[in-house]
Coordinates of C-alpha atoms and ligand atoms in Angstrom, one line a residue:
M140 CA 0.0 0.4 -0.2
K141 CA 1.6 3.4 -1.4
A142 CA 1.4 6.0 1.1
N143 CA 0.2 9.8 0.0
E144 CA 1.9 13.3 1.2
N145 CA 0.2 13.4 4.2
N146 CA 1.7 9.5 4.7
I147 CA -1.5 8.3 5.3
P148 CA -1.7 5.4 3.8
A149 CA -4.0 5.1 0.0
R150 CA -6.2 2.7 -0.3
T151 CA -6.4 0.5 -3.1
P152 CA -9.1 0.0 -5.1
L153 CA -11.2 -2.7 -5.7
I154 CA -11.6 -2.4 -9.4
E155 CA -9.0 -0.6 -11.1
T156 CA -9.4 -0.4 -15.3
R157 CA -6.3 0.8 -17.9
D158 CA -7.9 1.3 -20.8
L159 CA -10.2 -1.5 -20.9
K160 CA -11.1 -2.3 -24.1
K161 CA -13.1 -5.0 -25.6
Y162 CA -13.8 -5.3 -29.5
F163 CA -16.5 -7.3 -31.3
K164 CA -15.7 -8.7 -34.8
V165 CA -18.7 -8.2 -37.1
N166 CA -19.3 -8.7 -40.5
G167 CA -16.2 -8.7 -43.1
G168 CA -13.0 -8.3 -40.7
R169 CA -14.4 -5.0 -39.1
M170 CA -14.6 -4.3 -35.3
L171 CA -17.4 -2.4 -33.8
H172 CA -15.8 -0.6 -30.6
A173 CA -17.9 -1.6 -28.0
V174 CA -15.8 -0.8 -25.1
D175 CA -12.5 2.0 -25.6
S176 CA -9.7 2.7 -23.2
I177 CA -11.8 3.1 -20.0
N178 CA -9.7 4.1 -16.9
L179 CA -11.7 3.8 -13.3
K180 CA -10.5 3.0 -9.7
L181 CA -13.9 1.4 -7.6
Y182 CA -13.4 1.6 -3.4
S183 CA -15.1 -0.8 -1.6
G184 CA -18.8 0.1 0.0
E185 CA -18.5 2.6 -3.3
T186 CA -21.0 3.1 -6.2
L187 CA -20.0 4.3 -9.9
G188 CA -22.8 5.1 -11.4
V189 CA -22.9 4.8 -15.7
V190 CA -24.8 6.4 -17.7
G191 CA -25.2 6.8 -21.2
E192 CA -27.7 5.7 -24.6
S193 CA -29.3 2.6 -25.7
G194 CA -26.0 1.0 -27.5
C195 CA -22.6 2.6 -25.4
G196 CA -21.0 0.0 -23.9
K197 CA -23.0 0.0 -20.1
S198 CA -23.6 -4.1 -19.7
T199 CA -20.7 -5.1 -22.1
L200 CA -18.3 -2.8 -19.5
G201 CA -20.0 -4.7 -17.2
R202 CA -19.9 -8.1 -18.2
T203 CA -15.7 -7.7 -19.2
L204 CA -15.0 -6.1 -15.5
L205 CA -16.2 -9.5 -14.3
K206 CA -14.5 -11.3 -17.2
L207 CA -18.0 -13.1 -18.3
I208 CA -16.3 -11.6 -22.0
E209 CA -13.0 -11.1 -22.5
P210 CA -11.6 -7.6 -22.9
T211 CA -9.7 -7.0 -26.2
G212 CA -6.5 -4.6 -24.5
G213 CA -6.1 -2.9 -21.8
Q214 CA -5.9 -3.6 -17.6
I215 CA -8.7 -5.4 -15.4
L216 CA -7.5 -5.0 -11.8
Y217 CA -9.0 -7.2 -9.1
D218 CA -8.1 -5.6 -5.2
G219 CA -4.9 -4.5 -6.4
Q220 CA -4.7 -8.5 -8.8
D221 CA -3.6 -8.4 -12.3
I222 CA -6.8 -10.5 -14.2
T223 CA -7.2 -9.5 -17.3
K224 CA -5.3 -12.9 -18.4
L225 CA -6.9 -15.2 -15.4
N226 CA -8.1 -18.6 -17.2
T227 CA -11.6 -19.7 -15.7
R228 CA -10.0 -21.6 -13.0
K229 CA -8.0 -19.3 -11.8
M230 CA -10.9 -16.8 -12.4
R231 CA -12.7 -19.0 -9.7
P232 CA -12.4 -18.0 -6.0
L233 CA -12.6 -14.7 -7.4
R234 CA -16.0 -15.3 -9.2
K235 CA -17.8 -15.7 -5.9
E236 CA -16.8 -12.4 -4.9
M237 CA -18.2 -10.6 -7.8
Q238 CA -21.9 -10.4 -8.8
I239 CA -24.7 -8.8 -11.4
I240 CA -28.6 -8.0 -10.5
F241 CA -30.2 -7.9 -14.4
Q242 CA -32.4 -5.9 -15.8
D243 CA -34.8 -8.6 -15.8
P244 CA -34.5 -11.3 -13.7
Y245 CA -36.9 -12.7 -15.6
S246 CA -34.1 -13.6 -17.6
C247 CA -31.4 -15.8 -14.9
I248 CA -34.3 -17.3 -13.3
D249 CA -34.9 -20.8 -13.5
P250 CA -39.3 -20.2 -13.5
R251 CA -39.1 -24.0 -12.1
K252 CA -37.6 -23.7 -9.8
S253 CA -39.2 -22.3 -5.8
V254 CA -37.5 -19.0 -4.3
V255 CA -35.8 -21.0 -2.1
D256 CA -33.6 -23.2 -3.8
T257 CA -33.8 -20.1 -6.5
I258 CA -31.7 -18.5 -4.7
S259 CA -29.4 -21.8 -3.8
E260 CA -28.4 -22.0 -6.6
Y261 CA -25.7 -20.6 -6.7
M262 CA -24.3 -22.3 -2.4
Q263 CA -25.5 -25.1 -4.4
I264 CA -23.0 -25.1 -7.1
H265 CA -19.7 -24.1 -5.5
K266 CA -20.9 -26.8 -2.8
V267 CA -20.6 -23.2 -0.1
F268 CA -22.4 -25.8 2.6
P269 CA -22.0 -29.4 3.4
N270 CA -25.4 -30.3 3.1
H271 CA -29.3 -29.3 1.9
Q272 CA -30.2 -28.2 5.4
Q273 CA -27.8 -25.4 5.9
T274 CA -27.8 -23.8 2.1
M275 CA -32.0 -23.7 3.1
N276 CA -31.3 -22.3 5.8
R277 CA -29.4 -19.9 4.7
A278 CA -30.8 -18.9 1.6
I279 CA -34.1 -18.4 4.3
E280 CA -31.7 -15.6 6.5
L281 CA -31.0 -14.2 2.3
M282 CA -34.9 -13.5 2.5
D283 CA -35.0 -11.7 5.3
L284 CA -31.8 -9.8 4.2
V285 CA -33.6 -9.1 1.5
G286 CA -36.4 -8.1 2.5
L287 CA -38.1 -11.1 1.0
A288 CA -41.6 -13.0 3.7
R289 CA -40.4 -16.0 4.7
R290 CA -44.3 -17.2 2.9
Y291 CA -43.0 -16.4 -0.4
A292 CA -39.5 -19.7 -0.3
N293 CA -41.5 -22.5 -1.3
S294 CA -43.6 -20.1 -4.9
Y295 CA -43.0 -19.3 -8.1
P296 CA -41.0 -16.5 -9.2
H297 CA -44.2 -15.9 -12.1
E298 CA -46.0 -15.6 -8.3
L299 CA -44.5 -12.6 -7.1
D300 CA -44.4 -9.0 -8.6
G301 CA -41.5 -7.5 -10.7
G302 CA -40.4 -6.2 -7.5
R303 CA -40.3 -9.2 -4.9
R304 CA -38.7 -11.0 -8.3
Q305 CA -35.7 -9.1 -8.0
R306 CA -35.8 -8.9 -4.2
I307 CA -34.7 -12.6 -5.3
G308 CA -32.1 -12.4 -8.2
I309 CA -30.6 -9.9 -5.2
A310 CA -30.6 -12.5 -2.6
R311 CA -28.8 -15.3 -5.1
A312 CA -25.9 -12.5 -5.9
L313 CA -25.6 -11.8 -2.3
S314 CA -25.7 -15.6 -1.4
L315 CA -21.4 -16.5 -2.4
N316 CA -20.9 -13.0 0.3
P317 CA -20.0 -10.9 -3.1
R318 CA -17.4 -7.9 -2.6
F319 CA -18.5 -6.2 -6.2
I320 CA -21.7 -6.2 -8.4
V321 CA -22.5 -5.0 -11.3
C322 CA -25.8 -3.7 -11.0
D323 CA -27.1 -3.7 -14.5
E324 CA -30.3 -1.8 -14.7
P325 CA -31.7 -2.9 -11.9
V326 CA -34.7 -1.0 -11.1
S327 CA -35.3 -0.2 -15.1
A328 CA -38.9 -2.7 -15.1
L329 CA -39.5 -2.0 -12.3
D330 CA -43.0 1.0 -11.2
V331 CA -41.7 4.4 -10.0
S332 CA -42.6 3.5 -6.3
I333 CA -41.2 -0.3 -6.2
Q334 CA -38.2 0.8 -7.6
A335 CA -37.2 3.9 -4.2
Q336 CA -37.2 0.9 -2.9
I337 CA -34.8 -1.6 -4.7
L338 CA -32.8 1.7 -3.8
N339 CA -33.1 2.5 -0.4
L340 CA -32.4 -2.2 -0.3
L341 CA -29.3 -2.0 -2.2
M342 CA -28.5 0.8 -0.5
D343 CA -28.8 -0.4 3.0
L344 CA -26.9 -4.4 1.6
Q345 CA -23.9 -1.3 0.3
D346 CA -23.6 0.2 4.2
E347 CA -23.9 -3.1 5.6
L348 CA -22.1 -5.4 4.0
D349 CA -19.7 -3.2 2.6
L350 CA -20.1 -3.2 -1.5
A351 CA -18.8 -2.2 -4.7
Y352 CA -21.7 -1.5 -6.8
M353 CA -21.0 -0.1 -10.7
F354 CA -25.0 0.4 -11.6
V355 CA -26.2 0.5 -14.9
T356 CA -28.9 2.8 -15.8
H357 CA -29.8 5.3 -18.8
D358 CA -31.7 8.0 -16.6
L359 CA -29.2 9.6 -14.6
S360 CA -31.8 11.2 -12.1
V361 CA -32.0 7.3 -10.4
V362 CA -27.6 7.2 -10.2
K363 CA -27.5 10.8 -8.5
H364 CA -28.8 10.0 -5.3
I365 CA -27.1 6.5 -4.7
S366 CA -23.7 7.0 -6.6
N367 CA -20.9 7.9 -4.8
H368 CA -19.2 9.1 -8.2
I369 CA -21.0 9.1 -12.4
M370 CA -19.4 8.1 -15.6
V371 CA -21.0 9.4 -18.3
M372 CA -20.4 6.7 -21.1
Y373 CA -20.8 7.8 -25.1
L374 CA -20.9 5.2 -27.9
G375 CA -18.0 2.8 -25.5
T376 CA -16.1 6.1 -24.6
C377 CA -16.3 7.7 -21.7
V378 CA -16.6 11.0 -21.8
E379 CA -16.9 12.7 -18.2
L380 CA -16.3 11.4 -15.3
A381 CA -17.3 13.1 -11.8
E382 CA -18.4 13.1 -8.2
S383 CA -21.2 12.8 -8.3
E384 CA -22.9 16.0 -7.3
E385 CA -20.2 17.9 -8.7
L386 CA -21.6 16.2 -12.0
F387 CA -24.9 17.7 -11.8
R388 CA -24.1 20.8 -10.1
N389 CA -21.6 21.1 -12.8
P390 CA -20.9 19.3 -16.0
L391 CA -18.5 20.2 -18.6
H392 CA -19.3 18.0 -21.7
P393 CA -21.8 19.5 -24.2
Y394 CA -24.0 15.6 -23.9
T395 CA -23.0 15.7 -19.9
K396 CA -26.0 18.4 -20.2
A397 CA -27.7 17.7 -22.5
L398 CA -28.3 14.2 -20.8
L399 CA -29.0 16.5 -17.0
A400 CA -31.9 18.9 -19.9
A401 CA -34.1 16.4 -20.3
I402 CA -34.6 14.8 -17.5
P403 CA -38.3 16.2 -16.5
E404 CA -38.0 18.5 -13.8
P405 CA -41.1 18.5 -11.0
N406 CA -40.9 21.5 -10.6
L407 CA -44.1 23.4 -11.3
D408 CA -42.1 26.4 -12.4
S409 CA -39.4 25.6 -14.5
R410 CA -42.2 23.3 -17.1
D411 CA -42.1 25.7 -19.0
K412 CA -38.0 24.8 -19.9
E413 CA -37.1 23.9 -23.0
F414 CA -35.7 20.7 -23.6
Q415 CA -32.5 20.3 -24.8
I416 CA -32.9 17.6 -27.7
I417 CA -29.4 16.0 -29.5
R418 CA -30.5 15.8 -32.1
G419 CA -28.4 14.0 -35.5
E420 CA -27.1 10.2 -36.2
V421 CA -25.6 9.2 -33.5
S422 CA -22.1 7.3 -35.4
S423 CA -21.2 3.8 -35.7
P424 CA -19.3 2.6 -33.2
I425 CA -18.1 0.2 -36.0
D426 CA -14.0 1.1 -37.0
P427 CA -15.2 4.6 -35.9
K428 CA -12.8 7.4 -37.5
P429 CA -10.1 9.5 -35.2
G430 CA -12.2 12.3 -33.5
C431 CA -14.7 12.5 -31.0
R432 CA -17.9 10.4 -31.3
F433 CA -20.2 13.5 -30.5
A434 CA -18.9 15.7 -32.1
A435 CA -21.6 14.5 -35.2
R436 CA -24.9 15.7 -32.2
C437 CA -22.3 18.3 -30.5
E438 CA -23.7 22.3 -31.3
H439 CA -20.1 23.0 -30.1
C440 CA -18.3 21.0 -33.0
M441 CA -15.2 22.6 -34.1
P442 CA -13.2 20.8 -37.0
Q443 CA -10.5 19.7 -34.1
C444 CA -13.5 17.6 -32.7
T445 CA -12.9 15.0 -35.9
Q446 CA -9.8 15.1 -37.0
E447 CA -8.0 14.2 -33.5
N448 CA -9.7 11.3 -30.3
P449 CA -9.9 15.1 -27.0
K450 CA -8.1 13.5 -24.2
F451 CA -9.8 12.4 -20.9
T452 CA -8.9 14.7 -19.5
E453 CA -8.6 15.8 -15.5
T454 CA -10.5 19.8 -15.7
S455 CA -10.6 19.6 -12.2
P456 CA -9.2 17.9 -9.0
G457 CA -11.7 15.3 -9.4
H458 CA -13.3 16.6 -12.3
Y459 CA -12.7 14.6 -15.6
T460 CA -13.8 15.1 -19.7
A461 CA -13.3 14.3 -23.2
C462 CA -13.8 17.1 -24.4
F463 CA -11.6 21.2 -27.1
L464 CA -14.4 22.7 -26.3
V465 CA -13.5 22.4 -22.2
N466 CA -9.8 20.9 -22.3
G467 CA -8.5 23.4 -24.9
N468 CA -6.4 21.9 -27.6
N469 CA -5.2 18.8 -26.1
P470 CA -5.4 15.8 -28.1
G471 CA -4.4 13.0 -27.0
G472 CA -6.0 8.9 -28.0
Q473 CA -8.8 8.8 -25.9
T474 CA -6.6 7.9 -22.5
S475 CA -6.0 9.4 -19.2
D476 CA -2.8 10.1 -17.7
T477 CA -4.0 10.0 -13.8
G478 CA -6.4 7.2 -15.0
G479 CA -10.8 8.1 -13.2
E480 CA -10.0 8.8 -9.8
T481 CA -13.3 7.1 -8.5
G482 CA -12.6 7.3 -5.1
G483 CA -11.8 11.8 -4.8
R484 CA -8.7 10.0 -2.5
Ligands
ATP34 N1 -22.3 -10.9 -28.5 C1 -21.8 -9.8 -28.6 N2 -21.1 -9.0 -30.8 C2 -21.5 -8.1 -31.1 N3 -21.4 -6.7 -30.4 C3 -22.3 -7.0 -29.8 C4 -22.1 -8.2 -28.2 N4 -22.3 -7.3 -28.0 C5 -22.8 -6.0 -28.1 N5 -23.1 -5.3 -28.3 C6 -22.3 -4.6 -29.7 O1 -21.4 -4.2 -27.7 C7 -21.7 -2.3 -28.5 C8 -22.6 -1.6 -27.1 O2 -23.7 -2.6 -26.4 P1 -24.2 -2.9 -24.9 O3 -24.9 -4.3 -25.1 O4 -23.5 -2.6 -24.3 O5 -24.5 -1.3 -24.9 P2 -25.8 -0.5 -23.7 O6 -24.9 0.4 -23.8 O7 -25.5 -2.0 -22.3 O8 -26.9 -0.8 -23.8 P3 -28.5 -1.0 -23.8 O9 -28.6 0.2 -22.9 O10 -29.2 -0.9 -24.7 O11 -28.8 -1.8 -22.8 C9 -23.4 -1.8 -29.6 O12 -23.5 -1.4 -30.8 C10 -24.1 -3.5 -29.1 O13 -24.6 -3.8 -30.6
MG35 MG1 -26.9 -2.9 -21.6

């Protein structure tokens, strides 16, 4: 552990990426750049919100971090250990510590399994307990932990509403005592009132279990209160990263500003506020040409923006942007020298 200038030992990030890339081969040998040069750090007990519109690479980033798919380039560090090249066997013990919760729990739940059997599934696969009774007891404890009444233990997923089904997904994700959870749009399919309950549950569990979350959503208003830091993605790249409050108070990238302007305002006085519409076509993520990927839709686009990649730069302490308008004439390869710091340390 390194010490900073005040001799306080710096914490090791639980998850860190350096120049992480995930490209998919598509027709004609061309490459779809789903995740391009992402630098982030995430600490235990903290949440990194990842926002951006559909197809910008949020889920691919989450799946790559968990090594459910292999990265094309760059590095992933877990608790200081480089796991980029670990094979399946070496990843196995770490798999327990890294989990994912999906938008639609139905897609990853066997409809023929009861609630308690679903929750115990991973414990059985990993043979966590020597006998069935102990596994069942732990499953019931997990039901208590996520606020699922015990009377549902022998119910089937289709008998429950969306919120309760999501609680099953959360209980199962917690069953192996993880330290890091990718929450991939876990409340997007739920009614607003249920959304708040699930978000509160996730925050309570984080406090209790010191969990690190990467919380993926296309809805900035959802992550505002639960994230320590927010990363805004556009077509595979990170265009802005800052502490949550700072991002909302002082958005710098034109894309972030447009996303924030699009959040519906509950305040009646501001109902006349004009929505800032993001115009133009989304560029293709397949073999992208050099230049800012938002350039085609940016009302501030300058000649340089279509010729060079803006460098991911620390614009003010802890606040990073990749934009020529914000950072001046500062070309680069979409990489940061310092790395996106999500811990503010
Ligand atoms: N297995 C794959 N093969 C080829 N392309 C893929 C694959 N998985 C994802 N992609 C592409 O990668 C890009 C990023 O997709 P991804 O699902 O990560 O986006 P997302 O931000 O999670 O979108 P959404 O909000 O719709 O869930 C998209 O262009 C998608 O079509
Ligand atoms: Mg997704």
